[in-house]
Amino acid sequence: MEDAPVIGKDDYLYFAGRALDGMAGIVAGLGDELANERPALPGANSPYALLTHCVGVIDYWSGTLVAGRPVQRDREAEFTAAGPVAPLLAEVAAARQRLASDVGAAQCDAPLQAEPDRSFQGPVRNLDQGGALLHVYEELAQHHGQMQILGDLIRAGAAS
């Protein structure tokens, strides 16, 4: 008898979507100016850059490694990205659709479609497709929490 999956694909997409929606809501609520602000903390990112990074994570880890879709990614540039909020929110919606398609077609215990680029600082162990998708969720959840704090800091700084 085969083991049942730890989590269903619909549940995975629900929780990944909650993290994406939370980040998109923060960026939208901050607006064009504040979403591009970086708090006065060493190494802090702007919410805009962090959400751009999350789109890059989705496209690379689920698109390239799970679905086998070629993706050009400049990870370093993700952290310096800036711009108007509306196009980024549209890209987040498109990335969410790509993620749903990739998850739907994933074979969680199958090997990855490519070897992960070690410079992208992913897990330091061999992954299957399910592991790559868990890494996507790990990144989304982690950065959602980080962005909640960033948003609070930026709003507090704007109010003073």
Short mmCIF file of C-alpha atoms in Angstrom, two decimals:
data_model
loop_
_atom_site.label_atom_id
_atom_site.label_comp_id
_atom_site.label_asym_id
_atom_site.label_seq_id
_atom_site.Cartn_x
_atom_site.Cartn_y
_atom_site.Cartn_z
CA MET A 1 0.00 0.00 0.00
CA GLU A 2 1.34 3.41 -0.99
CA ASP A 3 1.74 6.14 1.62
CA ALA A 4 -0.79 8.95 1.37
CA PRO A 5 0.69 12.38 0.58
CA VAL A 6 1.45 14.53 3.60
CA ILE A 7 -0.55 17.41 2.14
CA GLY A 8 -2.93 17.68 -0.75
CA LYS A 9 -2.22 19.95 -3.68
CA ASP A 10 -5.33 22.07 -3.00
CA ASP A 11 -4.26 22.59 0.60
CA TYR A 12 -0.74 23.50 -0.53
CA LEU A 13 -2.09 26.10 -2.95
CA TYR A 14 -4.44 27.47 -0.30
CA PHE A 15 -1.62 28.14 2.17
CA ALA A 16 0.83 29.39 -0.46
CA GLY A 17 -1.93 31.66 -1.75
CA ARG A 18 -2.57 33.05 1.75
CA ALA A 19 1.09 34.06 2.01
CA LEU A 20 1.06 35.62 -1.46
CA ASP A 21 -2.21 37.43 -0.80
CA GLY A 22 -0.85 38.74 2.49
CA MET A 23 2.28 40.12 0.85
CA ALA A 24 0.36 41.58 -2.09
CA GLY A 25 -2.04 43.23 0.35
CA ILE A 26 0.81 44.83 2.27
CA VAL A 27 2.43 46.15 -0.91
CA ALA A 28 -0.91 47.44 -2.23
CA GLY A 29 -1.70 49.07 1.12
CA LEU A 30 1.66 50.83 1.21
CA GLY A 31 1.28 52.21 -2.31
CA ASP A 32 3.91 53.14 -4.85
CA GLU A 33 6.09 55.30 -2.61
CA LEU A 34 6.12 53.40 0.68
CA ALA A 35 6.27 49.92 -0.92
CA ASN A 36 9.67 50.90 -2.30
CA GLU A 37 11.01 52.18 1.05
CA ARG A 38 13.67 50.31 2.99
CA PRO A 39 13.61 50.66 6.77
CA ALA A 40 16.76 52.07 8.33
CA LEU A 41 18.06 48.64 9.31
CA PRO A 42 21.24 47.02 7.98
CA GLY A 43 20.44 44.84 4.97
CA ALA A 44 16.70 45.57 5.04
CA ASN A 45 14.69 45.06 1.86
CA SER A 46 11.74 47.02 0.61
CA PRO A 47 8.39 45.22 0.50
CA TYR A 48 8.41 45.70 -3.28
CA ALA A 49 11.79 43.97 -3.61
CA LEU A 50 10.77 41.17 -1.27
CA LEU A 51 7.62 40.45 -3.27
CA THR A 52 9.65 40.56 -6.49
CA HIS A 53 11.99 38.00 -4.92
CA CYS A 54 9.03 35.75 -4.08
CA VAL A 55 7.89 35.79 -7.71
CA GLY A 56 11.44 34.77 -8.66
CA VAL A 57 11.37 31.95 -6.11
CA ILE A 58 8.07 30.63 -7.48
CA ASP A 59 9.17 30.81 -11.09
CA TYR A 60 12.52 29.15 -10.50
CA TRP A 61 11.71 26.48 -7.91
CA SER A 62 8.30 25.43 -9.23
CA GLY A 63 8.67 26.54 -12.84
CA THR A 64 12.17 25.39 -13.69
CA LEU A 65 12.85 22.66 -11.15
CA VAL A 66 9.38 21.10 -10.93
CA ALA A 67 7.73 21.88 -14.28
CA GLY A 68 10.87 22.06 -16.42
CA ARG A 69 10.02 25.53 -17.75
CA PRO A 70 13.09 27.63 -18.59
CA VAL A 71 13.22 30.79 -16.48
CA GLN A 72 15.77 33.56 -16.63
CA ARG A 73 16.37 34.71 -13.08
CA ASP A 74 18.60 37.44 -11.67
CA ARG A 75 18.28 36.72 -7.96
CA GLU A 76 20.48 39.65 -6.90
CA ALA A 77 18.39 42.12 -8.93
CA GLU A 78 15.23 40.91 -7.18
CA PHE A 79 16.44 42.53 -3.95
CA THR A 80 16.99 45.93 -5.58
CA ALA A 81 13.80 45.94 -7.67
CA ALA A 82 11.61 49.03 -7.42
CA GLY A 83 8.69 50.45 -9.31
CA PRO A 84 4.97 51.03 -9.36
CA VAL A 85 2.83 48.58 -7.41
CA ALA A 86 0.14 47.76 -10.00
CA PRO A 87 2.37 45.90 -12.50
CA LEU A 88 3.98 43.93 -9.66
CA LEU A 89 0.57 42.89 -8.34
CA ALA A 90 -0.39 41.74 -11.85
CA GLU A 91 2.83 39.70 -11.98
CA VAL A 92 2.02 38.15 -8.59
CA ALA A 93 -1.41 37.09 -9.91
CA ALA A 94 0.24 35.55 -12.99
CA ALA A 95 2.86 33.80 -10.82
CA ARG A 96 0.09 32.39 -8.67
CA GLN A 97 -1.56 30.89 -11.77
CA ARG A 98 1.77 29.42 -12.92
CA LEU A 99 2.29 27.95 -9.46
CA ALA A 100 -1.16 26.34 -9.54
CA SER A 101 -0.39 24.79 -12.92
CA ASP A 102 3.03 23.58 -11.76
CA VAL A 103 1.64 22.08 -8.55
CA GLY A 104 -1.19 20.41 -10.45
CA ALA A 105 1.28 18.66 -12.76
CA ALA A 106 3.91 17.91 -10.10
CA GLN A 107 4.83 14.36 -9.17
CA CYS A 108 5.98 15.00 -5.63
CA ASP A 109 8.27 11.99 -5.37
CA ALA A 110 9.78 12.47 -8.85
CA PRO A 111 13.26 13.92 -9.37
CA LEU A 112 13.70 17.59 -10.19
CA GLN A 113 13.77 18.62 -13.84
CA ALA A 114 17.17 20.31 -13.32
CA GLU A 115 19.91 20.58 -10.75
CA PRO A 116 19.27 23.57 -8.44
CA ASP A 117 21.59 26.52 -8.80
CA ARG A 118 23.48 26.48 -5.48
CA SER A 119 23.99 30.25 -5.63
CA PHE A 120 20.23 30.60 -5.08
CA GLN A 121 20.68 29.51 -1.45
CA GLY A 122 18.12 26.75 -1.40
CA PRO A 123 18.14 23.70 0.87
CA VAL A 124 21.50 21.96 1.16
CA ARG A 125 20.16 18.49 0.45
CA ASN A 126 18.87 16.65 -2.57
CA LEU A 127 15.21 17.40 -3.24
CA ASP A 128 12.44 15.79 -5.21
CA GLN A 129 9.64 17.83 -6.75
CA GLY A 130 7.68 17.80 -3.49
CA GLY A 131 10.72 19.11 -1.63
CA ALA A 132 11.14 21.95 -4.12
CA LEU A 133 7.50 22.90 -3.65
CA LEU A 134 7.92 22.83 0.13
CA HIS A 135 10.86 25.20 -0.31
CA VAL A 136 8.62 27.58 -2.27
CA TYR A 137 6.13 27.54 0.60
CA GLU A 138 8.95 27.99 3.14
CA GLU A 139 10.11 31.12 1.30
CA LEU A 140 6.60 32.54 0.92
CA ALA A 141 5.71 32.02 4.58
CA GLN A 142 9.04 33.35 5.81
CA HIS A 143 8.91 36.47 3.66
CA HIS A 144 5.25 37.11 4.48
CA GLY A 145 6.17 37.38 8.16
CA GLN A 146 9.18 39.50 7.33
CA MET A 147 7.04 41.80 5.20
CA GLN A 148 4.49 42.25 7.98
CA ILE A 149 7.27 43.64 10.16
CA LEU A 150 8.71 45.73 7.31
CA GLY A 151 5.30 47.24 6.63
CA ASP A 152 4.87 48.17 10.28
CA LEU A 153 8.33 49.77 10.40
CA ILE A 154 7.76 51.73 7.20
CA ARG A 155 4.34 52.97 8.30
CA ALA A 156 5.76 54.01 11.69
CA GLY A 157 8.59 55.88 9.97
CA ALA A 158 6.18 57.63 7.59
CA ALA A 159 3.96 58.69 10.50
CA SER A 160 6.80 60.36 12.41
#
